Coordinates of C-alpha atoms and ligand atoms in Angstrom, one line a residue:
M1 CA 83.0 100.4 114.8
K2 CA 80.3 100.5 112.1
A3 CA 81.2 99.4 108.6
I4 CA 79.5 98.4 105.4
T5 CA 80.6 94.9 104.7
Y6 CA 80.1 92.3 102.0
A7 CA 80.7 88.6 102.5
K8 CA 80.0 87.4 98.9
Y9 CA 80.0 88.9 95.4
G10 CA 76.6 89.9 94.2
P11 CA 73.9 92.6 93.8
P12 CA 73.8 95.8 95.9
E13 CA 71.9 93.9 98.7
V14 CA 75.0 92.0 99.7
L15 CA 76.2 95.2 101.3
Q16 CA 75.3 95.1 105.0
L17 CA 75.9 97.6 107.8
A18 CA 77.7 95.7 110.6
D19 CA 79.7 96.1 113.8
V20 CA 83.3 95.1 113.2
E21 CA 86.5 95.3 115.0
K22 CA 88.2 98.7 114.8
P23 CA 91.6 98.3 113.0
A24 CA 94.8 99.1 114.7
P25 CA 97.5 100.9 112.7
G26 CA 100.9 99.2 112.2
D27 CA 104.2 101.0 112.8
D28 CA 104.1 102.6 109.3
E29 CA 100.4 103.1 109.0
L30 CA 97.8 105.8 109.6
L31 CA 94.5 105.2 111.3
I32 CA 91.9 107.4 109.4
R33 CA 88.6 108.3 110.9
V34 CA 86.6 108.2 107.6
R35 CA 84.0 110.9 107.3
A36 CA 82.9 110.4 103.7
A37 CA 83.6 107.9 100.9
E38 CA 82.6 108.0 97.3
A39 CA 80.5 105.1 96.0
T40 CA 82.3 104.5 92.8
K41 CA 81.9 102.4 89.6
A42 CA 85.0 100.4 90.7
D43 CA 83.3 99.6 94.1
C44 CA 80.2 98.4 92.3
E45 CA 82.4 96.3 89.9
L46 CA 84.3 94.7 92.8
R47 CA 81.1 94.1 94.7
G48 CA 79.3 92.3 91.8
F49 CA 82.6 91.2 90.2
K50 CA 81.5 92.4 86.8
F51 CA 83.9 94.4 84.7
S52 CA 83.5 96.3 81.5
V53 CA 86.9 95.1 80.3
N54 CA 86.8 91.3 80.5
W55 CA 90.5 90.6 80.8
F56 CA 90.6 92.4 84.2
W57 CA 88.5 89.4 85.6
L58 CA 91.2 86.8 86.3
P59 CA 94.1 88.9 87.7
L60 CA 91.6 90.9 89.9
R61 CA 89.8 87.8 91.1
I62 CA 93.1 86.3 92.2
A63 CA 94.1 89.6 93.9
V64 CA 90.8 90.2 95.8
G65 CA 89.5 86.7 96.5
I66 CA 88.6 83.7 94.3
T67 CA 85.5 82.3 96.0
R68 CA 84.6 85.3 98.2
P69 CA 86.0 88.8 98.9
R70 CA 89.1 88.6 101.0
R71 CA 88.7 92.2 102.2
K72 CA 85.1 92.6 103.5
I73 CA 85.0 96.4 103.5
L74 CA 84.9 98.3 100.2
G75 CA 85.6 101.9 99.6
G76 CA 88.7 103.2 97.7
Y77 CA 88.3 107.0 97.9
F78 CA 87.6 109.0 101.0
A79 CA 88.0 112.1 103.2
G80 CA 88.5 112.1 106.9
E81 CA 90.8 112.8 109.8
I82 CA 94.0 111.2 111.1
A83 CA 92.9 109.4 114.3
A84 CA 96.3 107.8 115.1
V85 CA 99.8 107.4 113.5
G86 CA 102.2 104.5 113.7
K87 CA 105.5 105.1 115.4
D88 CA 107.5 105.2 112.1
V89 CA 105.2 107.6 110.3
T90 CA 106.3 111.2 109.6
G91 CA 104.4 114.0 108.0
F92 CA 101.0 113.4 109.6
T93 CA 99.6 114.5 112.9
V94 CA 96.5 113.3 114.7
G95 CA 93.6 115.6 113.8
D96 CA 94.8 116.4 110.3
A97 CA 92.0 116.6 107.8
V98 CA 93.0 114.5 104.7
F99 CA 91.6 113.0 101.5
G100 CA 92.8 110.3 99.3
S101 CA 92.8 106.8 97.8
A102 CA 93.1 103.5 99.7
G103 CA 94.0 101.7 96.5
L104 CA 93.2 97.9 96.5
R105 CA 93.5 97.9 100.3
M106 CA 90.1 99.6 100.4
G107 CA 88.3 99.9 103.7
A108 CA 86.8 103.4 103.4
Y109 CA 83.3 102.2 103.9
G110 CA 84.2 101.7 107.6
E111 CA 84.3 104.4 110.4
F112 CA 88.1 103.7 110.7
A113 CA 90.6 102.5 108.1
A114 CA 94.2 101.6 108.8
L115 CA 96.3 102.5 105.7
P116 CA 100.0 102.5 104.9
S117 CA 101.3 106.0 105.2
K118 CA 102.7 105.7 101.6
C119 CA 99.1 105.5 100.3
T120 CA 97.9 108.4 98.2
I121 CA 96.8 110.7 101.0
A122 CA 97.2 114.4 101.3
A123 CA 95.8 117.4 103.2
K124 CA 92.1 118.0 102.4
P125 CA 91.4 121.2 100.5
H126 CA 90.4 123.7 103.1
N127 CA 87.5 125.0 101.0
M128 CA 85.7 121.7 100.7
S129 CA 83.5 119.7 103.1
F130 CA 84.4 116.0 103.7
A131 CA 81.7 114.9 101.3
E132 CA 82.9 117.2 98.5
A133 CA 86.6 116.2 99.1
A134 CA 85.7 112.5 99.0
A135 CA 84.3 112.9 95.5
V136 CA 87.6 114.2 94.1
P137 CA 90.4 111.6 94.3
L138 CA 89.0 109.0 91.9
G139 CA 88.0 111.3 89.1
G140 CA 90.7 113.9 89.8
L141 CA 93.7 111.6 90.0
N142 CA 92.7 109.7 86.9
A143 CA 91.8 112.8 84.9
L144 CA 95.0 114.7 85.9
H145 CA 97.1 111.7 84.9
F146 CA 95.6 111.5 81.5
M147 CA 95.4 115.3 80.9
R148 CA 99.1 115.5 81.7
L149 CA 100.0 112.6 79.4
A150 CA 98.0 114.5 76.6
K151 CA 100.3 117.5 77.1
I152 CA 97.5 119.9 76.4
K153 CA 98.5 123.3 75.1
D154 CA 96.5 126.6 75.1
G155 CA 94.0 126.4 72.3
D156 CA 94.0 122.6 71.8
T157 CA 90.7 121.1 70.9
V158 CA 89.8 118.2 73.2
L159 CA 87.0 115.7 72.8
I160 CA 86.1 113.9 76.0
N161 CA 83.9 110.8 75.5
G162 CA 82.0 110.0 78.7
A163 CA 82.5 113.5 80.0
G164 CA 79.7 113.3 82.5
G165 CA 81.3 110.5 84.5
S166 CA 83.6 110.8 87.6
I167 CA 86.8 110.9 85.5
G168 CA 85.3 112.8 82.6
A169 CA 83.9 115.6 84.7
H170 CA 87.3 116.2 86.3
A171 CA 89.0 115.9 82.9
V172 CA 86.7 118.7 81.6
Q173 CA 87.8 121.0 84.3
I174 CA 91.5 120.2 84.1
A175 CA 91.6 120.5 80.3
R176 CA 89.8 123.9 80.5
S177 CA 92.4 125.0 83.1
M178 CA 95.1 124.1 80.6
G179 CA 93.5 126.3 78.0
A180 CA 91.7 123.7 75.9
E181 CA 88.5 124.1 74.0
V182 CA 86.5 121.2 75.3
T183 CA 83.8 119.2 73.5
A184 CA 81.9 116.9 75.9
V185 CA 80.1 113.7 74.8
D186 CA 77.5 112.2 77.1
K187 CA 73.8 112.0 77.4
A188 CA 71.5 115.1 77.5
Q189 CA 70.7 114.9 81.2
K190 CA 74.4 115.7 82.0
A191 CA 74.6 118.7 79.7
E192 CA 73.7 121.3 82.2
M193 CA 76.2 120.0 84.8
L194 CA 78.9 120.0 82.1
E195 CA 78.0 123.5 81.0
R196 CA 78.5 124.7 84.6
L197 CA 82.0 123.1 84.5
G198 CA 82.9 125.2 81.4
I199 CA 82.6 123.0 78.4
D200 CA 82.5 124.8 75.0
H201 CA 80.4 122.2 73.1
F202 CA 78.1 119.3 74.0
I203 CA 77.2 116.2 72.0
D204 CA 74.4 114.0 73.2
Y205 CA 75.5 110.5 72.2
T206 CA 72.0 109.1 72.2
R207 CA 71.1 111.5 69.3
E208 CA 74.3 112.2 67.5
N209 CA 77.5 110.4 66.5
F210 CA 80.6 112.6 67.2
A211 CA 82.4 110.8 64.3
R212 CA 79.8 112.0 61.8
M213 CA 79.9 115.7 62.6
G214 CA 82.8 116.7 60.4
K215 CA 84.9 118.0 63.3
T216 CA 88.4 116.9 64.2
Y217 CA 90.3 117.4 67.5
D218 CA 93.9 117.6 68.8
V219 CA 93.1 115.2 71.7
V220 CA 90.5 112.5 72.2
F221 CA 90.1 111.2 75.7
D222 CA 87.9 108.2 75.7
M223 CA 86.4 106.9 79.0
V224 CA 83.6 104.8 77.5
P225 CA 84.0 101.0 77.7
R226 CA 83.5 99.3 74.3
S227 CA 83.5 102.6 72.3
S228 CA 84.6 102.6 68.7
Y229 CA 88.4 102.9 68.3
R230 CA 87.9 103.6 64.6
A231 CA 85.5 106.5 65.4
C232 CA 88.0 108.0 67.8
M233 CA 90.8 107.8 65.3
A234 CA 88.6 109.3 62.6
V235 CA 88.1 112.5 64.5
L236 CA 91.8 113.0 65.4
K237 CA 93.7 115.7 63.5
P238 CA 97.0 114.8 61.9
G239 CA 99.5 114.5 64.8
G240 CA 96.5 114.2 67.3
R241 CA 96.7 112.3 70.5
Y242 CA 94.3 109.6 71.7
F243 CA 94.0 108.2 75.3
T244 CA 91.8 105.5 76.7
G245 CA 91.2 104.4 80.2
N246 CA 89.4 101.2 79.2
P247 CA 91.9 99.2 77.2
R248 CA 90.4 96.1 75.6
L249 CA 93.1 93.7 74.3
S250 CA 92.1 94.6 70.7
V251 CA 92.5 98.3 71.4
M252 CA 95.9 97.8 73.0
L253 CA 97.0 96.1 69.8
R254 CA 95.5 98.8 67.6
T255 CA 97.3 101.5 69.6
V256 CA 100.6 99.8 68.7
L257 CA 99.7 99.8 65.0
T258 CA 98.5 103.4 65.1
N259 CA 101.8 104.6 66.6
R260 CA 103.8 102.5 64.2
F261 CA 102.1 103.3 60.9
T262 CA 100.3 106.7 61.3
D263 CA 101.1 110.2 62.3
K264 CA 98.7 109.9 65.2
H265 CA 99.6 108.9 68.8
A266 CA 97.4 106.4 70.7
S267 CA 97.9 105.4 74.2
F268 CA 96.2 103.4 77.0
A269 CA 97.3 103.9 80.6
F270 CA 96.5 103.1 84.2
A271 CA 96.7 106.1 86.5
G272 CA 99.5 105.8 89.1
E273 CA 97.5 107.8 91.7
T274 CA 100.5 109.6 93.2
I275 CA 100.7 111.9 96.2
E276 CA 102.1 114.6 94.0
E277 CA 99.0 114.4 91.8
L278 CA 96.7 114.5 94.8
D279 CA 98.5 117.5 96.2
T280 CA 98.3 119.3 92.8
L281 CA 94.6 118.6 92.8
R282 CA 94.3 120.1 96.3
Q283 CA 96.1 123.2 95.1
M284 CA 93.9 123.5 92.0
I285 CA 90.8 123.2 94.2
E286 CA 92.0 125.9 96.6
D287 CA 92.9 128.1 93.5
G288 CA 89.3 127.6 92.3
K289 CA 90.2 125.7 89.2
I290 CA 88.3 122.5 90.1
V291 CA 85.0 122.1 91.9
S292 CA 83.6 118.9 93.3
I293 CA 80.5 117.5 91.7
V294 CA 78.3 115.8 94.3
D295 CA 74.9 114.5 93.2
R296 CA 73.9 113.5 96.7
V297 CA 75.2 112.3 100.1
L298 CA 73.6 109.2 101.6
P299 CA 74.0 107.8 105.1
M300 CA 76.2 104.7 105.3
G301 CA 73.1 102.5 106.0
E302 CA 71.9 103.3 102.4
A303 CA 75.0 101.9 100.7
A304 CA 72.9 99.5 98.6
T305 CA 70.9 102.4 97.3
A306 CA 74.1 104.3 96.5
H307 CA 75.4 101.4 94.5
R308 CA 72.2 101.1 92.6
L309 CA 72.3 104.8 91.7
V310 CA 75.9 104.5 90.5
E311 CA 75.3 101.3 88.5
T312 CA 72.2 102.6 86.8
E313 CA 73.8 106.0 86.2
Q314 CA 70.9 107.8 87.9
R315 CA 73.2 110.6 89.0
N316 CA 74.6 113.9 87.9
G317 CA 77.9 113.8 89.8
A318 CA 79.2 111.6 92.6
I319 CA 77.2 109.6 95.1
V320 CA 78.9 110.0 98.4
L321 CA 78.4 107.9 101.6
S322 CA 78.5 109.8 104.8
I323 CA 80.5 107.5 107.2
G324 CA 79.7 107.6 110.9
E325 CA 76.9 109.5 112.5
P326 CA 75.3 111.9 110.1
E327 CA 75.4 114.9 112.5
E328 CA 79.1 114.4 112.8
T329 CA 79.7 115.0 109.1
E330 CA 77.4 117.9 108.3
N331 CA 79.0 121.1 107.2
E332 CA 82.4 120.0 108.2
M333 CA 85.1 122.0 106.4
Ligands
LIG401 N1 92.7 103.5 83.2 C1 92.6 103.8 84.5 O1 93.5 104.0 85.3 C2 91.2 103.8 85.0 C3 91.0 104.1 86.4 C4 89.7 104.2 86.9 C5 88.6 103.9 86.0 N2 88.8 103.5 84.8 C6 87.7 103.2 83.9 O2 87.3 104.4 83.3 C7 85.9 104.4 83.0 C8 85.3 105.7 83.4 O3 85.3 105.8 84.8 P1 84.3 106.7 85.5 O4 84.5 106.4 87.0 O5 84.5 108.1 85.0 O6 82.9 106.1 85.0 P2 81.5 106.7 85.0 O7 81.4 107.7 86.1 O8 80.6 105.6 84.9 O9 81.5 107.6 83.6 C9 81.2 107.1 82.4 C10 80.4 108.1 81.6 O10 80.2 107.7 80.3 C11 78.9 107.9 79.9 N3 78.6 107.1 78.7 C12 78.1 105.8 78.7 N4 78.0 105.4 77.4 C13 78.5 106.4 76.6 C14 78.6 106.5 75.2 N5 78.3 105.6 74.4 N6 79.1 107.7 74.8 C15 79.4 108.7 75.6 N7 79.3 108.6 77.0 C16 78.8 107.5 77.5 C17 78.1 107.5 81.2 O11 76.8 108.0 81.1 P3 75.5 107.1 81.0 O12 75.8 105.7 81.3 O13 74.5 107.7 82.0 O14 75.0 107.3 79.6 C18 79.0 108.2 82.2 O15 78.6 109.6 82.4 C19 85.3 103.2 83.7 O16 85.0 102.2 82.7 C20 86.4 102.7 84.6 O17 86.5 101.3 84.6 C21 90.1 103.5 84.2

């Protein structure tokens, strides 16, 4: 089968289209015929082994390969079809259209991926193409996790810092569906996309500082690495809730102090990426509450270009790789 492989950590050019052995599913595994995979920030970070939060470096390096990557095929988030099921697997049938997360197992940059059936995999929304569906799990699972933690009520004011990214753009839609008034912070080129997603207010971080605008919020959701914790706290109303997905060690310590000594609640979390959450997302998509935001779909041979676009943020929405022959993935629903 064809797969995008990498044999060493490095720039986008380390990604190579290669012929590799097709995986065989174990007794409790699914063989997925991958039709589309999102090129994510996490894929780029793993490829180059550069992380915005430094303390991730050592535990991840031990997990994924100290001198070179142990798993040669990247790709954590995908949409495709079930090609085969192991003998102990229940709940899936060959031919089912699915989407989901491969977790650290990865492998979605290959035409076939063998994944444990307990991975976060669910029926693909029937109203999305494979490319659109592949762009949902990363942003959607993480955003849903944080928006639920925030316990957003009708009328809450929510500031989303980094709203134009994969997670932020889904958080915008989920917070709106929960009845929040949403203020999005990102750069001007993402304003139009965010307005289409239903934001109430937009702040261009290259021109304005949200902490100096005299407004306060019930919830601050911060997805920007190395943002100012002090600024986020300053714009929280009394009793307000703060969530970050990029916990530096100093921020982790400060959340403890905030919770102990102030009337505000601060929290860092790692999304669990559960099947229940993915199924909730599917339902929200089919109910028209969430749309997929795809900037462009590239053939798998252009994986290096896809990574460059993601790394340099030359995108308005997800960059998706079409896996397999292009004519096989077009207009598939
Ligand atoms: N905790 C968890 O479970 C978890 C899970 C997955 C990911 N993460 C982390 O969460 C972060 C967000 O992930 P993502 O996939 O959504 O990333 P992303 O797609 O890169 O989104 C980040 C967004 O923030 C914008 N931005 C950059 N600097 C900013 C600033 N100073 N103020 C406001 N916006 C700014 C970026 O735009 P420009 O760069 O174009 O300005 C981009 O639109 C990543 O750092 C990732 O490592 C956490």
